[in-house]
XYZ file of C-alpha atoms in Angstrom:
471
model
C 0.000 0.000 0.000
C 1.311 3.536 -0.774
C 2.290 5.681 2.237
C 2.135 9.444 2.610
C 5.938 9.720 2.351
C 6.004 7.985 -1.045
C 7.130 4.609 0.236
C 5.073 1.451 0.153
C 3.680 -0.434 3.163
C 3.730 -4.256 2.926
C 0.270 -5.705 3.373
C -0.280 -9.402 4.121
C -3.877 -10.597 3.907
C -4.625 -14.129 5.180
C -6.980 -16.430 3.322
C -10.649 -16.471 4.371
C -10.328 -19.554 6.596
C -7.405 -18.045 8.511
C -9.176 -14.688 8.816
C -12.140 -16.423 10.450
C -9.861 -18.303 12.848
C -7.932 -15.130 13.642
C -11.161 -13.312 14.458
C -12.109 -16.154 16.799
C -8.686 -16.086 18.475
C -8.763 -12.297 18.841
C -12.210 -12.524 20.448
C -10.784 -14.914 23.031
C -7.582 -12.901 23.535
C -9.103 -9.435 23.971
C -11.028 -9.887 27.268
C -7.966 -11.259 29.083
C -5.666 -8.460 27.949
C -8.243 -5.677 28.215
C -8.161 -6.258 31.969
C -4.359 -5.784 31.935
C -3.707 -3.085 29.331
C -2.446 0.289 30.509
C -4.889 3.190 30.837
C -3.392 5.528 28.204
C -3.328 2.958 25.400
C -6.081 3.738 22.879
C -5.268 2.067 19.570
C -7.277 -0.925 18.271
C -9.144 -1.451 21.531
C -12.927 -1.783 21.977
C -14.564 1.331 23.352
C -11.436 3.473 22.797
C -10.135 5.482 19.892
C -8.283 8.479 18.504
C -10.601 10.987 20.135
C -9.859 9.554 23.579
C -6.118 9.921 22.934
C -6.520 13.552 21.854
C -8.660 14.402 24.886
C -6.147 12.662 27.191
C -3.405 14.975 25.899
C -5.673 18.016 26.131
C -6.682 17.170 29.706
C -3.040 16.856 30.776
C -1.766 20.089 29.228
C -4.792 22.410 28.946
C -4.595 24.203 32.289
C -2.739 27.499 32.433
C -0.588 26.122 35.244
C 0.100 22.820 33.453
C 3.561 21.423 34.210
C 4.022 18.839 31.438
C 4.650 21.060 28.421
C 7.647 19.317 26.829
C 6.702 16.606 24.352
C 8.453 13.516 23.059
C 6.692 12.901 19.749
C 7.815 9.389 18.791
C 7.008 6.959 16.002
C 8.087 3.327 15.863
C 9.787 2.467 12.579
C 7.989 -0.315 10.656
C 6.476 -1.579 13.912
C 4.236 -4.269 12.406
C 7.053 -5.530 10.185
C 9.722 -5.818 12.902
C 7.911 -7.178 15.940
C 9.855 -10.033 17.537
C 7.998 -13.341 17.228
C 9.707 -14.714 20.316
C 8.578 -11.776 22.430
C 4.973 -12.055 21.231
C 4.831 -15.782 21.978
C 6.399 -15.286 25.424
C 3.857 -12.577 26.201
C 0.941 -14.842 25.221
C 2.045 -17.353 27.856
C -0.464 -20.218 28.141
C -3.034 -18.761 25.729
C -4.784 -21.813 24.166
C -4.378 -20.583 20.586
C -0.675 -19.807 21.044
C 0.315 -22.557 18.618
C -2.022 -21.160 15.957
C -0.593 -17.680 16.462
C 2.920 -19.060 16.018
C 1.961 -20.734 12.723
C 0.344 -17.528 11.457
C 3.452 -15.524 12.300
C 5.764 -18.025 10.568
C 3.483 -18.739 7.596
C 5.285 -16.489 5.117
C 3.900 -14.470 2.220
C 3.242 -15.419 -1.416
C 3.426 -12.518 -3.885
C 3.532 -12.876 -7.671
C 4.018 -16.607 -7.249
C 7.110 -16.230 -5.044
C 7.267 -17.341 -1.416
C 8.911 -15.066 1.169
C 9.476 -16.352 4.719
C 8.485 -14.132 7.643
C 11.102 -14.294 10.349
C 9.799 -11.208 12.127
C 6.752 -8.967 12.225
C 3.037 -9.575 11.946
C 1.087 -8.975 8.690
C -0.787 -5.675 8.711
C -3.735 -7.246 6.926
C -4.243 -9.869 9.631
C -7.327 -9.671 11.832
C -5.357 -10.513 14.980
C -2.334 -8.311 14.190
C -3.552 -5.158 16.038
C -4.211 -7.211 19.186
C -0.723 -8.741 18.966
C 0.759 -5.266 18.577
C -0.943 -4.125 21.772
C 0.214 -7.248 23.600
C 3.814 -6.687 22.492
C 3.800 -3.010 23.538
C 2.081 -3.565 26.883
C 4.170 -2.008 29.638
C 5.401 1.024 27.688
C 3.882 3.510 30.152
C 5.614 1.846 33.075
C 8.886 1.757 31.160
C 8.602 5.504 30.502
C 8.124 6.174 34.214
C 4.433 7.088 34.132
C 2.748 6.570 37.497
C -0.868 7.094 38.584
C -2.689 7.335 41.888
C -4.409 3.972 42.279
C -8.098 4.001 43.167
C -8.651 7.437 41.626
C -11.490 7.431 39.081
C -10.004 10.398 37.196
C -6.623 8.631 36.771
C -4.428 11.414 38.141
C -0.725 11.174 37.371
C 1.747 11.224 40.235
C 3.423 14.664 40.430
C 6.799 14.659 38.712
C 6.121 11.659 36.499
C 5.607 11.922 32.734
C 2.345 11.016 30.995
C 2.571 8.733 27.975
C -0.277 8.429 25.442
C -0.056 5.673 22.836
C -2.168 4.904 19.799
C -0.823 1.730 18.157
C 2.758 2.658 17.151
C 2.315 6.433 17.587
C 3.600 7.604 20.970
C 3.457 10.993 22.655
C 5.021 11.567 26.091
C 4.282 14.763 28.042
C 7.199 15.723 30.290
C 8.159 18.500 32.702
C 11.326 19.558 30.886
C 13.594 18.636 27.992
C 15.900 16.593 30.213
C 13.011 14.385 31.332
C 11.872 13.954 27.718
C 15.371 12.872 26.680
C 15.489 10.453 29.601
C 12.125 8.953 28.585
C 13.415 8.519 25.020
C 16.526 6.671 26.230
C 14.527 4.422 28.565
C 12.021 3.539 25.856
C 14.768 2.844 23.307
C 16.268 0.248 25.663
C 12.822 -1.182 26.417
C 11.964 -1.540 22.706
C 15.175 -3.365 21.779
C 14.142 -6.906 22.900
C 10.870 -6.398 21.031
C 12.751 -5.834 17.781
C 11.637 -2.197 17.518
C 13.393 1.161 17.221
C 12.281 4.774 16.968
C 11.952 6.286 13.513
C 14.593 9.076 13.572
C 12.781 11.053 10.851
C 9.525 11.216 12.843
C 10.794 11.320 16.433
C 11.520 14.696 18.008
C 11.360 16.612 21.275
C 9.548 19.925 21.239
C 7.591 22.348 23.407
C 3.836 22.736 23.147
C 4.329 26.429 22.354
C 5.764 25.215 19.015
C 2.999 22.645 18.688
C 2.921 18.984 17.747
C 0.879 16.937 15.248
C -0.747 13.777 16.551
C -3.386 11.614 14.821
C -4.197 14.368 12.330
C -4.611 17.114 14.957
C -2.319 20.020 15.729
C -1.940 20.427 19.501
C -0.428 23.782 20.398
C -0.487 26.400 23.140
C -1.264 29.995 22.203
C -0.415 32.483 24.952
C -1.050 29.867 27.623
C -4.206 28.382 26.052
C -4.058 24.911 24.508
C -5.924 24.496 21.211
C -6.554 21.257 19.334
C -7.420 21.726 15.679
C -6.958 19.999 12.309
C -3.305 19.896 11.309
C -1.981 21.715 8.257
C -1.142 18.385 6.613
C -4.702 17.154 7.160
C -6.120 20.335 5.610
C -3.736 20.046 2.670
C -4.772 16.428 2.062
C -8.508 17.099 2.183
C -8.203 20.094 -0.170
C -6.259 18.020 -2.662
C -8.726 15.156 -2.446
C -11.736 17.415 -2.975
C -10.037 19.099 -5.932
C -9.145 15.751 -7.516
C -12.676 14.409 -7.049
C -14.343 17.464 -8.616
C -11.875 17.490 -11.503
C -12.613 13.814 -12.186
C -16.349 14.573 -12.265
C -16.199 17.059 -15.119
C -18.887 16.030 -17.550
C -21.060 14.422 -14.861
C -24.289 15.945 -13.547
C -24.845 17.737 -10.237
C -26.292 14.643 -8.548
C -23.068 12.721 -9.220
C -20.974 15.546 -7.724
C -23.185 15.669 -4.627
C -23.184 11.887 -4.199
C -19.383 11.772 -4.422
C -18.569 14.732 -2.154
C -21.185 14.429 0.595
C -19.719 11.280 2.234
C -16.227 12.819 2.138
C -17.426 16.047 3.743
C -19.484 14.301 6.421
C -16.725 11.813 7.261
C -13.967 14.439 7.559
C -16.129 16.763 9.644
C -17.217 13.906 11.934
C -13.603 13.073 12.768
C -12.470 16.648 13.426
C -15.635 17.885 15.181
C -14.059 17.378 18.629
C -11.445 20.084 18.075
C -11.388 23.825 17.512
C -12.424 23.280 13.911
C -15.005 25.931 12.991
C -12.500 28.176 11.227
C -11.129 25.188 9.297
C -14.665 24.110 8.398
C -15.538 27.551 6.997
C -12.274 27.682 5.022
C -13.025 24.281 3.496
C -16.581 25.373 2.644
C -15.114 28.302 0.704
C -12.749 25.913 -1.079
C -15.605 23.572 -2.017
C -17.739 26.482 -3.238
C -14.965 27.597 -5.584
C -14.562 24.028 -6.846
C -18.246 23.469 -7.641
C -18.586 26.942 -9.173
C -15.671 26.188 -11.510
C -17.248 22.791 -12.236
C -20.519 24.471 -13.191
C -18.704 26.969 -15.399
C -16.856 24.142 -17.134
C -20.143 22.245 -17.671
C -21.838 25.324 -19.214
C -19.097 27.382 -20.893
C -21.580 29.441 -22.934
C -23.857 30.438 -20.088
C -23.546 33.690 -18.083
C -22.671 33.721 -14.391
C -26.197 34.696 -13.336
C -27.662 31.681 -15.150
C -25.138 29.325 -13.486
C -25.850 30.747 -10.023
C -29.619 30.526 -10.525
C -29.408 26.915 -11.737
C -26.999 25.432 -9.186
C -27.142 27.621 -6.074
C -30.060 28.392 -3.828
C -31.759 27.719 -0.508
C -31.941 23.948 -1.072
C -31.716 23.179 2.641
C -34.910 24.568 4.159
C -33.451 24.424 7.679
C -30.604 26.780 6.728
C -30.957 30.417 5.756
C -28.276 30.022 3.126
C -28.918 30.801 -0.527
C -25.459 29.674 -1.635
C -26.009 25.937 -1.205
C -25.016 23.872 -4.241
C -27.810 21.568 -5.364
C -29.802 19.970 -8.148
C -32.990 21.645 -9.341
C -34.318 18.343 -10.721
C -33.968 16.159 -7.616
C -33.589 18.655 -4.786
C -30.379 16.967 -3.569
C -27.817 19.383 -2.164
C -24.204 19.488 -1.095
C -23.546 19.551 2.632
C -21.238 22.072 4.235
C -18.486 21.336 6.727
C -19.710 24.121 9.007
C -23.092 22.417 9.457
C -21.378 19.842 11.673
C -21.614 20.906 15.303
C -18.504 21.007 17.457
C -18.804 18.487 20.299
C -16.634 17.925 23.333
C -15.620 14.291 23.472
C -15.780 12.652 26.894
C -12.657 10.579 27.483
C -13.096 6.943 28.462
C -12.473 6.287 32.152
C -8.960 5.028 33.047
C -8.903 1.256 32.894
C -12.581 0.725 31.990
C -13.195 -2.271 29.714
C -16.411 -3.214 27.867
C -15.824 -6.810 28.998
C -16.135 -5.911 32.702
C -19.671 -6.913 33.821
C -19.470 -4.439 36.714
C -19.241 -1.572 34.195
C -22.281 -2.467 32.070
C -24.172 0.632 33.212
C -21.140 2.849 32.564
C -20.800 1.696 28.955
C -24.555 1.920 28.388
C -24.613 5.534 29.549
C -21.463 6.335 27.573
C -23.009 5.058 24.352
C -26.173 7.047 25.006
C -24.234 10.264 25.614
C -21.885 9.939 22.668
C -23.419 12.025 19.848
C -23.501 10.184 16.541
C -23.038 12.352 13.405
C -26.498 11.673 11.990
C -29.270 14.162 11.360
C -31.466 15.337 14.239
C -34.521 13.340 13.135
C -32.552 10.083 12.974
C -30.949 10.757 16.365
C -34.390 11.415 17.902
C -35.727 8.150 16.506
C -32.680 6.267 17.805
C -33.397 7.549 21.303
C -37.113 6.757 21.065
C -36.333 3.192 19.978
C -33.483 2.809 22.505
C -31.165 2.118 19.587
C -32.978 -1.048 18.485
C -34.868 -2.181 15.399
C -38.549 -2.714 16.322
C -38.803 -5.772 14.045
C -35.830 -7.894 15.132
C -34.919 -6.081 18.390
C -31.294 -5.971 17.218
C -29.005 -2.955 17.710
C -29.144 -0.448 14.862
C -25.675 0.997 15.472
C -22.651 -0.697 16.984
C -20.139 1.677 18.584
C -17.685 -0.635 20.368
C -15.147 0.107 17.610
C -15.839 3.645 16.465
C -14.215 4.916 13.244
C -10.626 6.058 13.721
C -9.991 8.297 10.710
C -11.884 10.583 8.306
C -11.918 7.772 5.722
C -13.344 5.289 8.235
C -16.012 7.820 9.246
C -16.893 8.207 5.562
C -17.255 4.435 5.187
C -19.214 4.136 8.448
C -21.693 6.859 7.503
C -22.191 5.375 4.035
C -22.716 1.877 5.428
C -25.085 3.173 8.113
C -27.177 5.034 5.565
C -27.396 1.840 3.528
C -28.113 -0.473 6.459
C -30.763 1.674 8.124
C -33.803 3.059 6.391
C -36.675 5.126 7.713
C -39.873 3.207 7.193
C -43.434 4.117 8.125
C -44.762 1.181 10.113
C -48.424 1.381 11.070
C -48.810 1.190 14.807
C -51.899 -0.898 14.114
C -49.438 -3.779 13.570
C -48.565 -3.945 17.236
C -51.692 -2.332 18.713
C -54.267 -4.247 16.748
C -56.306 -1.122 15.926
C -56.574 -0.555 12.168
C -57.497 3.117 12.483
C -54.223 4.164 14.140
C -51.938 6.646 12.371
C -48.620 5.514 10.922
C -45.492 6.167 12.974
C -41.992 6.479 11.591
C -39.477 3.934 12.835
C -35.873 3.090 11.985
C -35.382 -0.488 10.852
C -32.602 -2.527 9.277
C -32.499 -2.738 5.503
C -32.782 -6.524 5.610
C -35.777 -6.221 7.944
C -37.399 -3.906 5.427
C -36.816 -6.456 2.674
C -38.577 -9.051 4.810
C -41.417 -6.602 5.364
C -41.728 -5.936 1.627
C -41.729 -9.681 0.931
C -44.586 -10.214 3.362
C -42.474 -12.543 5.538
C -42.386 -10.284 8.588
C -44.666 -11.058 11.534
C -46.275 -8.472 13.793
C -43.972 -6.215 15.719
C -42.673 -8.114 18.752
C -43.230 -6.804 22.233
C -40.315 -4.540 23.057
C -38.100 -5.739 25.858
C -35.945 -3.568 28.072
C -32.898 -2.709 25.946
C -29.324 -2.959 27.125
C -28.626 0.532 25.788
C -27.919 2.571 22.713
C -24.883 1.403 20.822
């Protein structure tokens, strides 16, 4: 796979049978290690994600009297490709599927008919590979010297100790001074050696938060004592280029095709960056998109005057917005969303060592899922709450949020899949009340449940049971 620096990332994808077995093994491995993993590890773990890592950094360094303002911004070089097999197998201990894991690690790769043995590393396309990465890197916070007050629900760090936040192979350590940051780097370098890993010298640096640091697509920087988290310049450059390339490729297509192509990109990018100080970036991107679609319209109608183009493609298509410069289609009424329509939300960081597999924390995770705003329209969100997040036909969950999307592209895919999987459908309440003169009520149901309803194979609505919570 191509990387942002021009190099290529090796990708090993197991066959279907092995992928199924790896998923089964990962399901058995996760609960045991979730109870042991360190609190500031957020990558590839259920119920945790990029937003938690960003908020953890913001919480540590946001106060005006914050002490940990020096940052070790570290990246592990080719982490998946260099992980020591011996260390992984030792860490797994008596795990029942340890022999299977060993065979997967040693299986080798076939590319273009040639076999290449794998003496180190774990394939990035493997289902179990992220879990093995977390197992191999367990203990990094302790090795860096991070200490926390035990029994404290807010997970307060011991004064004088650094705070280390890790997302997969991206590491950021917040320290009191440059000397402590250099000491943390030396300690971690020694700790990584038996695991077969080293720091990437091109991406590892020590800096002060007044100069800022990029982490997971966000720029984290202090301005006159105030910490701001906003989309990084590289992230803005990438999204502008992608939007420009998409619109250029759509020359000759109609307005509906432009809207269908750009809307998922806009919604996905805005959903990922909505937790930061992103309003100014959103408005700047809206201006960029407006210029792109205006040029597209001019290219599609080179002989038409500007007033004709504006009248045909721009107007108040969204009735809920007093904005007459919305790009849309006069024939279908479809319109292009704007970045700025996405509300800024403050993400609530997951509690310290909380795990979805802990039965004592069932209520905590239920309430967390209910409080986490999903980037869907207000009407859909209201229906989700009314239905307690469940389909009224099969009583199954409509949305699953244990593994939330971790990048703008994943948010784009998630929103597209959700729109496909869930459809609004008017189901007469007479079905479950038995009164034929009742008005129809709008419900959210699964697409496959709707197909069953259309085929006449769906029974009456079942009696709703007490749901476990909105997911």
